[in-house]
CSV table of N, CA and C in Angstrom, one decimal:
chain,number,residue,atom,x,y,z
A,25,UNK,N,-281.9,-37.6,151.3
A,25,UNK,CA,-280.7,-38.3,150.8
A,25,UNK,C,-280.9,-39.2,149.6
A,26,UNK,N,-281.9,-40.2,149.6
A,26,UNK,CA,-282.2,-40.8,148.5
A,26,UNK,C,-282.4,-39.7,147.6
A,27,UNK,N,-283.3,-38.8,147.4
A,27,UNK,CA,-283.3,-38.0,146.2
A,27,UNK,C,-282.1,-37.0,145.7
A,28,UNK,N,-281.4,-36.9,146.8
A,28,UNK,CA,-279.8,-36.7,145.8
A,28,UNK,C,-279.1,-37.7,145.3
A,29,UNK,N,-279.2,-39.1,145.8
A,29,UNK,CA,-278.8,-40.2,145.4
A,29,UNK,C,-279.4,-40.8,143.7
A,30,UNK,N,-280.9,-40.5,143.3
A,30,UNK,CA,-281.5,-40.3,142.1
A,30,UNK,C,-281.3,-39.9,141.7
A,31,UNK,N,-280.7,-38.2,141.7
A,31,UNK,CA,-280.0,-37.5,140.2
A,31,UNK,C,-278.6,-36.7,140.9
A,32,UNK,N,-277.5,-38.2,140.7
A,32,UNK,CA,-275.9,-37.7,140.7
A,32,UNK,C,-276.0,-37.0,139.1
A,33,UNK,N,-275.3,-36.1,139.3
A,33,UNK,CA,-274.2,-35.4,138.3
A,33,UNK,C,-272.9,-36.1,137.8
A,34,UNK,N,-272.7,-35.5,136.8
A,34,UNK,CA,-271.1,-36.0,136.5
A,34,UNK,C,-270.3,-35.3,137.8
A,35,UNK,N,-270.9,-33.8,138.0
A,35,UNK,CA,-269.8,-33.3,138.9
A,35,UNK,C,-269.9,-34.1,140.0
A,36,UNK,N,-270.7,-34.8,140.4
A,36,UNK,CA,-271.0,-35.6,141.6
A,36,UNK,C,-270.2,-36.5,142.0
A,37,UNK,N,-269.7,-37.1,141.1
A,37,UNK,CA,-268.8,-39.0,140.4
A,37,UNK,C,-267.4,-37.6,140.6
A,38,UNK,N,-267.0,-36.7,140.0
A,38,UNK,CA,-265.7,-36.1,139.8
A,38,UNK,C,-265.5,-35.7,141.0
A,39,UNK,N,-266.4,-35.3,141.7
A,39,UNK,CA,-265.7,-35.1,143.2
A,39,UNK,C,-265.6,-36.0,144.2
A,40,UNK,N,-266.4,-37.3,144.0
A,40,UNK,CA,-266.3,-38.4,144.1
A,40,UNK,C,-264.6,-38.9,144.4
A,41,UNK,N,-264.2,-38.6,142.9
A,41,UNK,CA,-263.0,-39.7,142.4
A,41,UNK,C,-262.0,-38.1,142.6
A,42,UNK,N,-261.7,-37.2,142.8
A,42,UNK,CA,-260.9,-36.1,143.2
A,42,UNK,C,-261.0,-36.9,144.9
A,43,UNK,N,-261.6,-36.7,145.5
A,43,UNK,CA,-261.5,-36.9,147.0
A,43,UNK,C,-260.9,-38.3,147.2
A,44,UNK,N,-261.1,-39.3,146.6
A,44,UNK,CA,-260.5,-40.6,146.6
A,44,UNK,C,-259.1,-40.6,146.1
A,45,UNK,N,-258.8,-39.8,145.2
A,45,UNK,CA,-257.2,-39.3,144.9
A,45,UNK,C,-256.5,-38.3,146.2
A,46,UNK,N,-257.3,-38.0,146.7
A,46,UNK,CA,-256.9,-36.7,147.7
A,46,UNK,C,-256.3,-37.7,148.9
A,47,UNK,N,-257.0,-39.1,149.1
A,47,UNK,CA,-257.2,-39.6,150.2
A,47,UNK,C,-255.7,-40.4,150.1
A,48,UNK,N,-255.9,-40.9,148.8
A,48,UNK,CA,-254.8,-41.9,148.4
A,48,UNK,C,-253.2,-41.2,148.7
A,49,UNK,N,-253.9,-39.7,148.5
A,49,UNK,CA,-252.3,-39.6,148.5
A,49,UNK,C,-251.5,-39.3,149.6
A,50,UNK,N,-252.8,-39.4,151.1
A,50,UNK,CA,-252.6,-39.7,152.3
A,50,UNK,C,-252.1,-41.1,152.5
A,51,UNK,N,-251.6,-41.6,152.1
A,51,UNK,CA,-251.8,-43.3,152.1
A,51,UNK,C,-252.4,-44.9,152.2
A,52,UNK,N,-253.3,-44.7,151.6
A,52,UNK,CA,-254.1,-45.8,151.4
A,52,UNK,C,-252.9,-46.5,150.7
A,53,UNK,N,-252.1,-46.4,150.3
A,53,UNK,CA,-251.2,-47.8,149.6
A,53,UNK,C,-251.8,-48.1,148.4
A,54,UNK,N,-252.4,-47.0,147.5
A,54,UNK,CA,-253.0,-48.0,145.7
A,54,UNK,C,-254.3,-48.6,146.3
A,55,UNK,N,-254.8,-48.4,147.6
A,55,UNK,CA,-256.5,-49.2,147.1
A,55,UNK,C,-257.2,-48.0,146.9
A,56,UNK,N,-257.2,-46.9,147.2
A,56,UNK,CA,-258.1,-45.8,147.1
A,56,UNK,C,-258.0,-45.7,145.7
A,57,UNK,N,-256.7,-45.6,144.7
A,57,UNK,CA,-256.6,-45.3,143.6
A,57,UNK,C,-257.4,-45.0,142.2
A,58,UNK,N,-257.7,-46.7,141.9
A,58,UNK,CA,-258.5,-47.2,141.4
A,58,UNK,C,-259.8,-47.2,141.4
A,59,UNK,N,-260.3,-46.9,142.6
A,59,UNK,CA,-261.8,-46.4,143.0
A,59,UNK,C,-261.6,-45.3,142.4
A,60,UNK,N,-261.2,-44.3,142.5
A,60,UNK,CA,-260.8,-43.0,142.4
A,60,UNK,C,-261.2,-43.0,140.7
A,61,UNK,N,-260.2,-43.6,140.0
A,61,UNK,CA,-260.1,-43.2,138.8
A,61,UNK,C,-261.6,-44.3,137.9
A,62,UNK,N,-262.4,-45.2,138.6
A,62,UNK,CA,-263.5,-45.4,138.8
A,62,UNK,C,-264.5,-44.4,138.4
A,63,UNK,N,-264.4,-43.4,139.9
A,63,UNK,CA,-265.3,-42.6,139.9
A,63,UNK,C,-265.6,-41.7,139.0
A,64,UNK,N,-264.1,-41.1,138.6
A,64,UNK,CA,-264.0,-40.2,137.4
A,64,UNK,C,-264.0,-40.4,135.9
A,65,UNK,N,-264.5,-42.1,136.0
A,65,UNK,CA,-264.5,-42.5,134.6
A,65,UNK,C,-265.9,-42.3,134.2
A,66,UNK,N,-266.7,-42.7,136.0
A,66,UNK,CA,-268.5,-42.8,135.9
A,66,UNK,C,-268.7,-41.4,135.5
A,67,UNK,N,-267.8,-40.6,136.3
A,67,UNK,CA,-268.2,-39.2,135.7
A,67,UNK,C,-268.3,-38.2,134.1
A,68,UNK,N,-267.0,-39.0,133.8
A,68,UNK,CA,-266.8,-38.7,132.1
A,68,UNK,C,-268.2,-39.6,131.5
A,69,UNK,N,-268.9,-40.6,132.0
A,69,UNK,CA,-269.8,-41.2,131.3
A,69,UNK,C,-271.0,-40.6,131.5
A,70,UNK,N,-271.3,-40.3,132.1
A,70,UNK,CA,-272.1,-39.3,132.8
A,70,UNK,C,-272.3,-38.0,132.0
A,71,UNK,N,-271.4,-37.3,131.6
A,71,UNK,CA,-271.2,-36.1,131.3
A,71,UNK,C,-271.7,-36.2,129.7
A,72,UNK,N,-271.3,-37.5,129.1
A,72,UNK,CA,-271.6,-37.9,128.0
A,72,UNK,C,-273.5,-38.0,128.0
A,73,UNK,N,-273.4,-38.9,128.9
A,73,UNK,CA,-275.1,-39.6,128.9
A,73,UNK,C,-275.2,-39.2,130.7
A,74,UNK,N,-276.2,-37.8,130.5
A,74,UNK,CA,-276.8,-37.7,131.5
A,74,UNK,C,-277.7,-37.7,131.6
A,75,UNK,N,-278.9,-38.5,130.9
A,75,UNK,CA,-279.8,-39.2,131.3
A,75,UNK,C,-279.7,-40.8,131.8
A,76,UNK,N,-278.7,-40.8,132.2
A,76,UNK,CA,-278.2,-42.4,132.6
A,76,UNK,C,-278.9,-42.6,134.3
A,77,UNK,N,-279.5,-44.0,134.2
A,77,UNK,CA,-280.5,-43.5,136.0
A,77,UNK,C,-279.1,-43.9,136.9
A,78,UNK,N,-279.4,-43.6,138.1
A,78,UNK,CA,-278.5,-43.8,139.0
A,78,UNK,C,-277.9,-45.1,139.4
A,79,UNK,N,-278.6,-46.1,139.3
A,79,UNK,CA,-278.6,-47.1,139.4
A,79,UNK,C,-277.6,-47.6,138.8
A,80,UNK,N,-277.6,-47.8,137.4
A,80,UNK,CA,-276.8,-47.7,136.1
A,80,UNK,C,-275.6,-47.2,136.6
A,81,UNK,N,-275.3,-45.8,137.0
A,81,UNK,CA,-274.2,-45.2,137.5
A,81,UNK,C,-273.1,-46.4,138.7
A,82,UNK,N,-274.7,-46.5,139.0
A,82,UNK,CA,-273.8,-47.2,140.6
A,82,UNK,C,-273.8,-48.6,140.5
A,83,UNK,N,-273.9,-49.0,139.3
A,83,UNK,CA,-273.3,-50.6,138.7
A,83,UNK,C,-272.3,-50.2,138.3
A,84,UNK,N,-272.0,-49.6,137.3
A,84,UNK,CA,-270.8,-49.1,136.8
A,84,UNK,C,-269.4,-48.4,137.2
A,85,UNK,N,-270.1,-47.9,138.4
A,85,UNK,CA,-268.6,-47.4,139.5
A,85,UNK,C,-268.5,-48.7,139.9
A,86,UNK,N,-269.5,-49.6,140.7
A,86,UNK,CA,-269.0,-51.0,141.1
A,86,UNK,C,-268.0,-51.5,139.9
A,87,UNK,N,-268.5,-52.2,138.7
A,87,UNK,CA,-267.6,-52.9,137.4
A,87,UNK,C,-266.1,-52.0,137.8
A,88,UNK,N,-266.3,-51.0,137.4
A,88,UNK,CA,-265.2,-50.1,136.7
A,88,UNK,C,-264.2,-49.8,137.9
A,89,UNK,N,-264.7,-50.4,139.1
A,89,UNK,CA,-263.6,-50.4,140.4
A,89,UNK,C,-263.0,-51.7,140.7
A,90,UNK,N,-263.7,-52.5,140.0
A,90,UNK,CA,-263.4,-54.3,140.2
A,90,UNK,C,-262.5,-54.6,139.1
A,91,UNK,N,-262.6,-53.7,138.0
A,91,UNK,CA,-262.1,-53.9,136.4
A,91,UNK,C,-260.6,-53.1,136.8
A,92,UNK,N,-260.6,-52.0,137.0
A,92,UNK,CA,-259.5,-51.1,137.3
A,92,UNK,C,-258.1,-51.5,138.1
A,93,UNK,N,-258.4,-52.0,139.3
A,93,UNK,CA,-257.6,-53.2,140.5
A,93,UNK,C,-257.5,-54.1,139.7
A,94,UNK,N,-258.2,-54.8,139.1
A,94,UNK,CA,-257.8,-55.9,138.7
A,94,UNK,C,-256.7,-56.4,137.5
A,95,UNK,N,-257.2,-55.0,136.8
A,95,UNK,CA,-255.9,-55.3,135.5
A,95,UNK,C,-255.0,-54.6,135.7
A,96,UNK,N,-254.5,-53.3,137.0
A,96,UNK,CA,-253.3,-53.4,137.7
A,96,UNK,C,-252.8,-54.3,138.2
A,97,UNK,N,-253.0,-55.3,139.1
A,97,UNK,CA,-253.2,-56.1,139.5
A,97,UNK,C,-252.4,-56.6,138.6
A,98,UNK,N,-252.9,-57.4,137.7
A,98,UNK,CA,-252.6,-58.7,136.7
A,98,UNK,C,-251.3,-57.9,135.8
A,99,UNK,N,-251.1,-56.2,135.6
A,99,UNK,CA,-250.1,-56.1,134.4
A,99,UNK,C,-248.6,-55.4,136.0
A,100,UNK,N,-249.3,-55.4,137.2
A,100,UNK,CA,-248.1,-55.6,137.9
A,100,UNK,C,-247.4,-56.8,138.1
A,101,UNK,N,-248.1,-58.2,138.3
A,101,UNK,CA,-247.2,-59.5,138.3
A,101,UNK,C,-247.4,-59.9,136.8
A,102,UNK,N,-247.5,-59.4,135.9
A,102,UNK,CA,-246.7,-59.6,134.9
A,102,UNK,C,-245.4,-59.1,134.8
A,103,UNK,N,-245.3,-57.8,134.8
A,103,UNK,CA,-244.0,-56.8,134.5
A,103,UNK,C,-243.2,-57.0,135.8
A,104,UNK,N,-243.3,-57.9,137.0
A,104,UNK,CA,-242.2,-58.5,137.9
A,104,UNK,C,-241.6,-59.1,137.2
A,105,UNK,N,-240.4,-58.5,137.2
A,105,UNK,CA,-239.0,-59.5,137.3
A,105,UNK,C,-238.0,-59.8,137.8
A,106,UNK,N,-237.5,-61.1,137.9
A,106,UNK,CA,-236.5,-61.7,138.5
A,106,UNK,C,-235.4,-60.9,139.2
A,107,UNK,N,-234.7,-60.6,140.1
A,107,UNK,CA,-233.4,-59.6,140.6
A,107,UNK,C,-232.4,-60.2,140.0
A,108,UNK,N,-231.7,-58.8,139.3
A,108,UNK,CA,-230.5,-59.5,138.8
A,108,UNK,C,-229.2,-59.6,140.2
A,109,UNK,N,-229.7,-59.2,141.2
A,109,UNK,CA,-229.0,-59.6,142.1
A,109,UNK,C,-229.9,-60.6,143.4
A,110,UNK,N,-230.1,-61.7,142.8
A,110,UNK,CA,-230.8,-62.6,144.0
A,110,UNK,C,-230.5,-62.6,145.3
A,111,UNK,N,-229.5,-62.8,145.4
A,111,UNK,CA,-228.7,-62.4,147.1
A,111,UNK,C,-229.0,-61.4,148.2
A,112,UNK,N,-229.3,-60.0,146.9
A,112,UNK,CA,-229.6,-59.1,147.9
A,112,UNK,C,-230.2,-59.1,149.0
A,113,UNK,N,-230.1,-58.1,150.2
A,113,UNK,CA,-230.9,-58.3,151.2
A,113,UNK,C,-230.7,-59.7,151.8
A,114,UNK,N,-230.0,-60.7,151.3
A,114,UNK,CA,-230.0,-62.0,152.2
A,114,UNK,C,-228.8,-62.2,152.6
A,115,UNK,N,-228.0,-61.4,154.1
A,115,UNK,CA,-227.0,-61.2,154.2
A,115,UNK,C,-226.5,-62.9,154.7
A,116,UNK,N,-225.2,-63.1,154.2
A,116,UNK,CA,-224.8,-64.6,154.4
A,116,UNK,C,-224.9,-65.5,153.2
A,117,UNK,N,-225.6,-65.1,152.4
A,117,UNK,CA,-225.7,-66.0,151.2
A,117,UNK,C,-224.4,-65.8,150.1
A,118,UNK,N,-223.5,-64.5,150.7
A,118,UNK,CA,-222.7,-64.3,149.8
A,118,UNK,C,-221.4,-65.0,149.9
A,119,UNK,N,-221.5,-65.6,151.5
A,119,UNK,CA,-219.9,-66.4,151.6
A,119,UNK,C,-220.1,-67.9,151.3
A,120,UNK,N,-221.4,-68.0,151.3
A,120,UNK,CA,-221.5,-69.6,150.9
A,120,UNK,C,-220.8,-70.0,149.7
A,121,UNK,N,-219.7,-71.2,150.1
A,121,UNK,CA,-218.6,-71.8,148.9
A,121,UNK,C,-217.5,-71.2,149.4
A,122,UNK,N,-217.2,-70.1,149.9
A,122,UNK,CA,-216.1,-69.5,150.2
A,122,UNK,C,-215.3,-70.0,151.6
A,123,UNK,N,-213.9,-69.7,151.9
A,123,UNK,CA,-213.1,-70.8,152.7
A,123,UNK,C,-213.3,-69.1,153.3
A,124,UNK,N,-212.8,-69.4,154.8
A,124,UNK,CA,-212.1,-68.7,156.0
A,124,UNK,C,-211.8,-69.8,156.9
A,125,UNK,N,-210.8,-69.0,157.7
A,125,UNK,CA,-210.1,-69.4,158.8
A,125,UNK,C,-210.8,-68.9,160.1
A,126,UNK,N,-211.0,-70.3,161.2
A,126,UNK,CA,-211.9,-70.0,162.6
A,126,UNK,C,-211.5,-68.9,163.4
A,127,UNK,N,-212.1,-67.9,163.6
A,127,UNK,CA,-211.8,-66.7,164.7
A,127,UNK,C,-211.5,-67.5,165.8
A,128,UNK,N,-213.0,-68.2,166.5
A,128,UNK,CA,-213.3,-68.8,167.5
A,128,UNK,C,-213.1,-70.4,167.1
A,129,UNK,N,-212.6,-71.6,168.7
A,129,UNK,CA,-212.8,-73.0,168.2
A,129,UNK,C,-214.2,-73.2,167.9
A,130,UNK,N,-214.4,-74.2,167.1
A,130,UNK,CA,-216.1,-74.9,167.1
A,130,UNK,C,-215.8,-76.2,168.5
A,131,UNK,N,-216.6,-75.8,169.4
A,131,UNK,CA,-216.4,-77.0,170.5
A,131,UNK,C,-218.3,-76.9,170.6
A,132,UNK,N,-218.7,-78.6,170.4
A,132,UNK,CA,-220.0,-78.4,171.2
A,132,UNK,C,-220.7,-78.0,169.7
A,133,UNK,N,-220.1,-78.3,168.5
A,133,UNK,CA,-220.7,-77.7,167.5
A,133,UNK,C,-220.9,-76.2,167.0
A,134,UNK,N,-220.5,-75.2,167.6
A,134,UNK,CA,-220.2,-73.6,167.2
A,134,UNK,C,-219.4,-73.5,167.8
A,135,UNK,N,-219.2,-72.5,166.7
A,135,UNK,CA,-217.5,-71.3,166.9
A,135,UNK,C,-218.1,-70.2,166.0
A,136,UNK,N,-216.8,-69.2,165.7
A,136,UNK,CA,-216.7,-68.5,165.0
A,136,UNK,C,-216.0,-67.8,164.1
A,137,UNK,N,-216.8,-67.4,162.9
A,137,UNK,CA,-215.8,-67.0,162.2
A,137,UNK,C,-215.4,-65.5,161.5
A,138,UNK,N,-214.4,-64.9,161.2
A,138,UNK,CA,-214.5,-63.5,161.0
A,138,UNK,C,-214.8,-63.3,159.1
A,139,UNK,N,-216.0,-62.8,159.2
A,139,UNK,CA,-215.6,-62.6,157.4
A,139,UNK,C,-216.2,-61.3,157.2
A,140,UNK,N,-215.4,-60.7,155.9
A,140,UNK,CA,-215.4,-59.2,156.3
A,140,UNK,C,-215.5,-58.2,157.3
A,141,UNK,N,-215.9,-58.0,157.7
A,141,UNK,CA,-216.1,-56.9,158.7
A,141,UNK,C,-216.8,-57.4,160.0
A,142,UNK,N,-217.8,-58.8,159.4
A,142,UNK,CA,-218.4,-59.2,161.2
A,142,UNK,C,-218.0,-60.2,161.4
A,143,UNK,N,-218.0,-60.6,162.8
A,143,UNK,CA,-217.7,-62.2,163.6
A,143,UNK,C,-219.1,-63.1,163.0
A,144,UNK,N,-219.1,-63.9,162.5
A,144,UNK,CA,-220.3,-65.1,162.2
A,144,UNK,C,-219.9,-66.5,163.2
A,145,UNK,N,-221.6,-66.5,163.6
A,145,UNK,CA,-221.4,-67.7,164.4
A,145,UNK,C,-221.4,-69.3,163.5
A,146,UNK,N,-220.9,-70.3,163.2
A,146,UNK,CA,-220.8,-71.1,162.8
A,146,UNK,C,-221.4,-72.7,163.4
A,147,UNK,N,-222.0,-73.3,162.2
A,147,UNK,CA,-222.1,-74.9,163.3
A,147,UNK,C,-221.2,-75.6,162.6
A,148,UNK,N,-220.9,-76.7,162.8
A,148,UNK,CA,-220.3,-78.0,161.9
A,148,UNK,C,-219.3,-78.6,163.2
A,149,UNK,N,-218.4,-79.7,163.1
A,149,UNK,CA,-217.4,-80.7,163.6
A,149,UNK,C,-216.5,-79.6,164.2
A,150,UNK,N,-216.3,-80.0,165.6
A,150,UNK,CA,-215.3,-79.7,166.5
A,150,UNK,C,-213.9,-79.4,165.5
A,151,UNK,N,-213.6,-78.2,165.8
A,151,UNK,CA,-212.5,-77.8,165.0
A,151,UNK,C,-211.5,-76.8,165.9
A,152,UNK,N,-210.4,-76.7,166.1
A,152,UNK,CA,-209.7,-76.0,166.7
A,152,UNK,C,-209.5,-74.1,165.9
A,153,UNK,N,-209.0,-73.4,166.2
A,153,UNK,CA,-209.0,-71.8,166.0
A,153,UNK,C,-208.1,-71.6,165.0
A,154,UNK,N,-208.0,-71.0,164.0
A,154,UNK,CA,-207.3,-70.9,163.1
A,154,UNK,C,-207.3,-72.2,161.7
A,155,UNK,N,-208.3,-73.1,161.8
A,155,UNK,CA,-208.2,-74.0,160.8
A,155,UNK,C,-209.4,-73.4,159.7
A,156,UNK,N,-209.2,-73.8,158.5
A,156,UNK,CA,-209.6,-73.2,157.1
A,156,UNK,C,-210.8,-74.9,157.2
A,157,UNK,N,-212.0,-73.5,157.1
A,157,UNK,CA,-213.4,-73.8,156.9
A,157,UNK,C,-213.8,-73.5,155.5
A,158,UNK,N,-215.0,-74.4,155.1
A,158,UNK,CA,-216.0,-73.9,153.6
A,158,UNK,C,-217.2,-73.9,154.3
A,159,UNK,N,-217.8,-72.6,153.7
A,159,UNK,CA,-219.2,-72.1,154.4
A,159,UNK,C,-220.2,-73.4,153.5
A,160,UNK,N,-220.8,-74.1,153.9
A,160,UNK,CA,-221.6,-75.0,153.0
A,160,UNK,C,-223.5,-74.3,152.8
A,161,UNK,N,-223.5,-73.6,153.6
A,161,UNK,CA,-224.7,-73.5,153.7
A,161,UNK,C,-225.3,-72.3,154.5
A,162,UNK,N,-226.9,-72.2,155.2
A,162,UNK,CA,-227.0,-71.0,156.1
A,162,UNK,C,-228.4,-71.3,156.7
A,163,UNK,N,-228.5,-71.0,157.9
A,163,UNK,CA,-229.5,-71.4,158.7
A,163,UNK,C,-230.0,-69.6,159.5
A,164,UNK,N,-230.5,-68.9,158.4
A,164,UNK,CA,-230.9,-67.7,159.6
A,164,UNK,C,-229.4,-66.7,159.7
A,165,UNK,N,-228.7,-66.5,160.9
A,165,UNK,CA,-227.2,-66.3,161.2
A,165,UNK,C,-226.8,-66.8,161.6
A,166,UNK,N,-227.0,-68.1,161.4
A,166,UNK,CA,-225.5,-69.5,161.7
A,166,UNK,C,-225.3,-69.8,160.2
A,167,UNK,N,-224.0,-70.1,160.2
A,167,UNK,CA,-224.0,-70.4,158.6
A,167,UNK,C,-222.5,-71.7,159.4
A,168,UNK,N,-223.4,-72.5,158.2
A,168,UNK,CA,-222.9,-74.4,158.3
A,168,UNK,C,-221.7,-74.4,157.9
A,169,UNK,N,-220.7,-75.1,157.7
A,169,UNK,CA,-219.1,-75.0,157.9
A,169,UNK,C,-218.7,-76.8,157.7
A,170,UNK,N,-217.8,-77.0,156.9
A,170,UNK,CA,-217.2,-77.9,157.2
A,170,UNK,C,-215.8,-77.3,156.3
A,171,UNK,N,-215.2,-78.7,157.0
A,171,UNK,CA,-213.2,-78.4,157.1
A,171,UNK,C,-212.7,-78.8,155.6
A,172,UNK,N,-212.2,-78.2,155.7
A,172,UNK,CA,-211.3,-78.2,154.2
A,172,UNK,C,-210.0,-78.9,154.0
């Protein structure tokens, strides 16, 4: 084993970083990736300079897999940006400010209320059924209420 380990090939590194691409696209989620294209860099170096000792090789798949992740890495949360729809996915943030009338009384501090299409449970001041609320706020699926 060690003396196949002393003289890798370039083909050695390419099948290397093919099989790490093969794997990835089983799902590893992007960590196999970069190893991958690692390996096939050691290889193209390789191919160039094959008298390069093994060693050498196997510093440089190390660098070139730590280098590779890392400046994905860094040019992924760069190129994040902001949602031009904040709210999304955060169901209830959209009636906040907005008035409805109580489905249910608030007794005991909850009631409810109908807005669009669902019943929402509400907290805020005893309020009788039918009186015009402002959503002030949101806790989870209670969303805070006071009387208008």
């Amino acid at each position: 084993m060690f003396d196949y380990i002393q003289h890798l090939t370039y083909w050695d590194w390419l099948a290397l970083g093919t099989l790490l691409l093969i794997l990835e696209v089983f799902g590893a989620g992007g960590y196999l990736l970069w190893i991958g294209v690692a390996a096939a860099c050691v290889g193209a170096i390789t191919f160039v300079m094959p008298e390069l000792h093994w060693a050498i090789q196997s510093v440089l798949f190390g660098v070139l897999s730590i280098l590779t992740a890392v400046f994905w890495w860094r040019r992924q949360r760069s190129s994040a940006k902001p949602s031009e729809q904040p709210g999304l996915n955060q169901r209830g943030q959209e009636f906040i400010g907005r008035q409805f009338a109580l489905h249910e009384a608030i007794h005991g501090g909850r009631g409810k209320i109908r807005a669009g299409d669902s019943v929402w449970l509400v907290s805020g001041p005893d309020l009788p059924a039918g009186s015009q609320v402002r959503v002030v706020g949101q806790d989870g699926v209670l969303l805070k209420v006071e009387p208008i």
